[in-house]
Each structure stands twice: as C-alpha cells, then as structure tokens.
Amino acid sequence: METNTETTATTGLTAEQHKQKMQRRQDVQSQRIANSSKEKGLIIVNTGNGKGKTTAALGMVVRSLGHGYRVAIVQFIKGAWEPAEKAVFQLWEKQLEFHAMGEGFTWDTQDRDRDIETAQKAWEKSLTFICNPEFKLVLLDEVNIALKLGYLQVEQVLSGLDQKPEETHIILTGRGAPPALIERADLVTEMTLVKHPFREQGIKAQPGIEY
C-alpha cells in the first residue's frame, strides 16, 4: 500500500504532493468557472483534414435535442444519398428540421454552375433558420467546402451570421475553413489526419462509420 511519503510511478510525486497539486488545480478551475458567468450563442467551426467534423457536430445536435431545443441541419454537399443520421433523427421530427440539399461530391456532379446554384439555395434555406429565434442550434454541414470552392462567398456567410439571435448557436463544418470565418468564430476545432483506412489500406466506407 502506498504511503504519503512514497512516490507514484507516473508522476514522481508523493501522495500528499499529488493531493496538494490537485487541490491547487481545483481552486484554479473553480475560479475560472466562477468568472465565466456569461451566456451567448456560439459560432463553432469544425475544420481540418481529419475525420470526425460532422460526427462531432451531430453529437451537439443530439445534446441539444435532449434538452428539448429546436435544431436545424442543412447539408451543403451531402444529399444525393440519404445519411443514416437522417433516419435516426426522425425520432425528433417535431424538434428537428433536416435538409440534405447537396447533390453529392463535386467529382460526381461535374457541373460547377449547378453546384453554385445548389449551394446558394442551401444558404438561403440556412438563413431562414439562422434568423429564426425558435432554433437554438443550426448546423451548416460541409459549408466550409462550399466556401473553399467558391460556391459561397465568405462575406455572404459572415453577414448571415451577424443576423443570428444572441442565444443561437451555429456550427459550420468542413475542411478548409477560411481565416475570416475562423477569426469570427468563438470555438474552433481542427481535426488532424494521422491515419486513414481508405487511403492506406484500401478499406471502403462502411455503414455506421462513414455513413
């Protein structure tokens, strides 16, 4: 049995030293919480080349639905196929608006003018939710891709974000988020690609993982 004078194998601290360190950390964290009393609707950006950007956003969607909030999802690229998430979210059809408005990946459509028109329609639909105070959370899935490809203009999106009610949260996902959007956001997470089964092992997209 470890005594207060023995050191732990992982930290090199005695049990008493570890306790004191954790108490100091607890005090710091408690002070941070006490100082963070404000509430506001956040602009959240999930970007980067790694997987999980949409998945993380959908976790927030589920959390908001669990609180009884109204939520809207607009998908800018996906749409030619039906994501499994859409089937699950039918359980919350009274709380959730789900619009998959894309026509698939850009290499599938092969029509830039059509892609621009589709993205603009998706953005107009998004604005109806962004400006509606009844919606606590709005997810703009893969909108960063539309920005990166020039289907939407950064100024256009930033102007739309300025119209959101104070308490509304907006999540924007997709790789290549522009610097101006990152600067405007309250929370930015960059997913880093370390290994990928498709690229390195030739493993195809699988249900329950990719879709």
Short mmCIF file of C-alpha atoms in Angstrom, two decimals:
data_model
loop_
_atom_site.label_atom_id
_atom_site.label_comp_id
_atom_site.label_asym_id
_atom_site.label_seq_id
_atom_site.Cartn_x
_atom_site.Cartn_y
_atom_site.Cartn_z
CA MET A 1 0.00 0.00 0.00
CA GLU A 2 1.35 3.40 -0.99
CA THR A 3 2.04 5.87 1.83
CA ASN A 4 2.15 9.64 1.68
CA THR A 5 5.95 9.54 1.52
CA GLU A 6 6.14 7.11 -1.42
CA THR A 7 6.22 8.46 -4.94
CA THR A 8 3.85 7.37 -7.67
CA ALA A 9 5.28 5.60 -10.69
CA THR A 10 3.74 8.00 -13.20
CA THR A 11 4.23 11.46 -11.66
CA GLY A 12 7.18 11.14 -9.30
CA LEU A 13 5.09 12.88 -6.61
CA THR A 14 4.22 11.59 -3.19
CA ALA A 15 0.55 11.03 -2.48
CA GLU A 16 0.48 14.21 -0.38
CA GLN A 17 2.19 16.25 -3.10
CA HIS A 18 -0.28 14.91 -5.68
CA LYS A 19 -3.21 15.83 -3.43
CA GLN A 20 -1.88 19.38 -2.98
CA LYS A 21 -1.34 19.74 -6.72
CA MET A 22 -4.91 18.60 -7.47
CA GLN A 23 -6.29 20.96 -4.82
CA ARG A 24 -4.48 23.89 -6.47
CA ARG A 25 -5.82 22.82 -9.85
CA GLN A 26 -9.32 22.53 -8.40
CA ASP A 27 -9.05 26.05 -6.98
CA VAL A 28 -7.96 27.44 -10.35
CA GLN A 29 -10.75 25.64 -12.18
CA SER A 30 -13.35 26.75 -9.65
CA GLN A 31 -12.24 30.36 -10.11
CA ARG A 32 -12.46 30.04 -13.88
CA ILE A 33 -16.00 28.68 -13.60
CA ALA A 34 -16.96 31.48 -11.21
CA ASN A 35 -15.60 34.07 -13.64
CA SER A 36 -17.42 32.52 -16.61
CA SER A 37 -20.96 33.56 -15.85
CA LYS A 38 -21.96 34.88 -19.30
CA GLU A 39 -24.12 33.03 -21.79
CA LYS A 40 -24.21 33.66 -25.54
CA GLY A 41 -24.89 31.83 -28.73
CA LEU A 42 -21.62 30.47 -30.10
CA ILE A 43 -20.24 30.29 -33.61
CA ILE A 44 -18.46 26.94 -33.76
CA VAL A 45 -16.16 25.78 -36.57
CA ASN A 46 -15.07 22.17 -37.05
CA THR A 47 -12.39 22.04 -39.74
CA GLY A 48 -9.17 20.23 -40.70
CA ASN A 49 -8.28 17.25 -42.86
CA GLY A 50 -9.11 14.62 -40.24
CA LYS A 51 -12.37 12.71 -39.96
CA GLY A 52 -15.00 13.47 -37.36
CA LYS A 53 -16.03 17.05 -38.08
CA THR A 54 -19.66 16.27 -38.85
CA THR A 55 -19.76 13.48 -36.27
CA ALA A 56 -18.71 15.88 -33.51
CA ALA A 57 -21.30 18.41 -34.65
CA LEU A 58 -24.03 15.77 -34.63
CA GLY A 59 -23.11 14.98 -31.04
CA MET A 60 -24.01 18.58 -30.17
CA VAL A 61 -27.22 18.21 -32.15
CA VAL A 62 -28.22 15.18 -30.06
CA ARG A 63 -27.31 17.02 -26.88
CA SER A 64 -29.48 20.00 -27.86
CA LEU A 65 -32.38 17.74 -28.80
CA GLY A 66 -32.05 16.07 -25.42
CA HIS A 67 -32.55 19.46 -23.79
CA GLY A 68 -35.74 19.91 -25.77
CA TYR A 69 -34.34 22.62 -28.08
CA ARG A 70 -35.31 23.06 -31.71
CA VAL A 71 -32.47 22.31 -34.12
CA ALA A 72 -31.91 22.70 -37.86
CA ILE A 73 -29.42 20.86 -40.05
CA VAL A 74 -28.59 21.93 -43.60
CA GLN A 75 -26.15 19.75 -45.53
CA PHE A 76 -24.36 21.56 -48.35
CA ILE A 77 -22.60 18.66 -50.08
CA LYS A 78 -24.41 15.52 -48.99
CA GLY A 79 -27.85 14.99 -50.39
CA ALA A 80 -27.60 12.64 -53.35
CA TRP A 81 -27.53 9.83 -50.77
CA GLU A 82 -29.52 9.54 -47.58
CA PRO A 83 -27.33 9.61 -44.44
CA ALA A 84 -28.25 7.18 -41.70
CA GLU A 85 -28.35 10.08 -39.25
CA LYS A 86 -31.42 11.40 -41.03
CA ALA A 87 -33.30 8.18 -40.32
CA VAL A 88 -32.37 8.29 -36.63
CA PHE A 89 -33.30 11.94 -36.28
CA GLN A 90 -36.85 11.20 -37.43
CA LEU A 91 -37.41 10.31 -33.78
CA TRP A 92 -37.19 14.05 -33.08
CA GLU A 93 -39.18 15.23 -36.09
CA LYS A 94 -41.11 17.77 -34.02
CA GLN A 95 -37.87 19.41 -32.84
CA LEU A 96 -35.64 18.96 -35.87
CA GLU A 97 -35.51 20.35 -39.39
CA PHE A 98 -33.17 18.25 -41.55
CA HIS A 99 -32.38 19.35 -45.11
CA ALA A 100 -29.81 17.47 -47.19
CA MET A 101 -29.57 19.93 -50.07
CA GLY A 102 -26.37 18.96 -51.83
CA GLU A 103 -26.16 16.67 -54.83
CA GLY A 104 -23.14 14.67 -53.82
CA PHE A 105 -19.42 15.25 -54.11
CA THR A 106 -18.14 17.75 -56.65
CA TRP A 107 -16.49 15.00 -58.70
CA ASP A 108 -19.93 13.37 -59.00
CA THR A 109 -21.83 16.40 -60.25
CA GLN A 110 -19.07 17.72 -62.55
CA ASP A 111 -21.07 20.90 -63.12
CA ARG A 112 -19.71 23.97 -61.34
CA ASP A 113 -22.61 26.29 -62.23
CA ARG A 114 -25.08 23.74 -60.92
CA ASP A 115 -23.03 23.26 -57.75
CA ILE A 116 -23.01 27.03 -57.15
CA GLU A 117 -26.76 27.22 -57.64
CA THR A 118 -27.30 24.30 -55.25
CA ALA A 119 -25.03 25.87 -52.59
CA GLN A 120 -26.80 29.22 -52.88
CA LYS A 121 -30.18 27.54 -52.40
CA ALA A 122 -28.82 25.73 -49.35
CA TRP A 123 -27.56 29.03 -47.96
CA GLU A 124 -30.94 30.71 -48.46
CA LYS A 125 -32.57 27.83 -46.59
CA SER A 126 -29.94 28.15 -43.85
CA LEU A 127 -30.74 31.82 -43.37
CA THR A 128 -34.36 31.01 -42.58
CA PHE A 129 -33.15 29.01 -39.59
CA ILE A 130 -30.25 31.28 -38.60
CA CYS A 131 -32.61 34.25 -38.29
CA ASN A 132 -35.36 32.32 -36.53
CA PRO A 133 -35.07 32.65 -32.72
CA GLU A 134 -37.06 29.42 -32.28
CA PHE A 135 -33.98 27.43 -33.29
CA LYS A 136 -31.37 27.07 -30.57
CA LEU A 137 -28.81 25.29 -32.78
CA VAL A 138 -28.19 25.39 -36.53
CA LEU A 139 -25.71 23.01 -38.15
CA LEU A 140 -24.33 24.03 -41.55
CA ASP A 141 -22.71 20.77 -42.59
CA GLU A 142 -19.84 20.99 -45.12
CA VAL A 143 -20.48 24.70 -45.67
CA ASN A 144 -16.73 25.25 -45.40
CA ILE A 145 -16.30 23.13 -48.54
CA ALA A 146 -18.73 25.39 -50.38
CA LEU A 147 -16.69 28.38 -49.22
CA LYS A 148 -13.40 26.76 -50.17
CA LEU A 149 -14.64 26.00 -53.69
CA GLY A 150 -16.08 29.49 -54.16
CA TYR A 151 -19.72 28.38 -54.28
CA LEU A 152 -20.41 30.80 -51.43
CA GLN A 153 -18.58 34.00 -50.52
CA VAL A 154 -17.08 34.47 -47.07
CA GLU A 155 -18.62 37.93 -46.74
CA GLN A 156 -22.02 36.44 -47.53
CA VAL A 157 -21.74 33.89 -44.74
CA LEU A 158 -20.31 36.34 -42.20
CA SER A 159 -23.16 38.74 -42.95
CA GLY A 160 -25.64 35.93 -42.36
CA LEU A 161 -24.00 35.01 -39.05
CA ASP A 162 -24.39 38.62 -37.92
CA GLN A 163 -28.16 38.19 -38.23
CA LYS A 164 -28.44 35.33 -35.76
CA PRO A 165 -30.24 35.91 -32.46
CA GLU A 166 -27.97 36.36 -29.44
CA GLU A 167 -28.71 32.93 -27.95
CA THR A 168 -28.49 30.86 -31.14
CA HIS A 169 -25.54 28.51 -31.69
CA ILE A 170 -24.25 27.93 -35.23
CA ILE A 171 -21.91 25.08 -36.20
CA LEU A 172 -20.04 25.21 -39.52
CA THR A 173 -18.20 22.06 -40.60
CA GLY A 174 -15.84 21.08 -43.39
CA ARG A 175 -12.17 21.25 -44.20
CA GLY A 176 -10.54 24.46 -45.36
CA ALA A 177 -12.44 26.95 -43.21
CA PRO A 178 -11.33 30.43 -44.37
CA PRO A 179 -9.29 32.61 -41.98
CA ALA A 180 -12.04 35.25 -41.74
CA LEU A 181 -14.51 32.65 -40.50
CA ILE A 182 -12.02 31.25 -38.00
CA GLU A 183 -11.42 34.77 -36.73
CA ARG A 184 -15.17 35.35 -36.34
CA ALA A 185 -15.80 32.04 -34.53
CA ASP A 186 -15.96 31.57 -30.77
CA LEU A 187 -14.84 27.93 -30.83
CA VAL A 188 -12.62 26.34 -33.49
CA THR A 189 -11.54 22.71 -33.58
CA GLU A 190 -9.14 21.40 -36.22
CA MET A 191 -9.25 17.67 -36.85
CA THR A 192 -5.79 16.32 -37.71
CA LEU A 193 -5.42 13.35 -40.03
CA VAL A 194 -2.95 10.78 -38.67
CA LYS A 195 -4.06 7.56 -40.37
CA HIS A 196 -6.90 6.81 -42.79
CA PRO A 197 -8.12 3.28 -43.66
CA PHE A 198 -9.28 4.22 -47.17
CA ARG A 199 -6.01 5.80 -48.23
CA GLU A 200 -3.61 3.46 -46.50
CA GLN A 201 -5.42 0.11 -46.60
CA GLY A 202 -7.99 0.46 -49.34
CA ILE A 203 -10.85 -0.10 -46.89
CA LYS A 204 -14.10 1.21 -48.30
CA ALA A 205 -16.58 3.46 -46.49
CA GLN A 206 -18.62 1.38 -44.08
CA PRO A 207 -22.12 1.80 -42.58
CA GLY A 208 -22.04 3.04 -39.03
CA ILE A 209 -18.61 4.62 -39.51
CA GLU A 210 -18.70 6.84 -42.60
CA TYR A 211 -22.46 6.89 -43.21
#
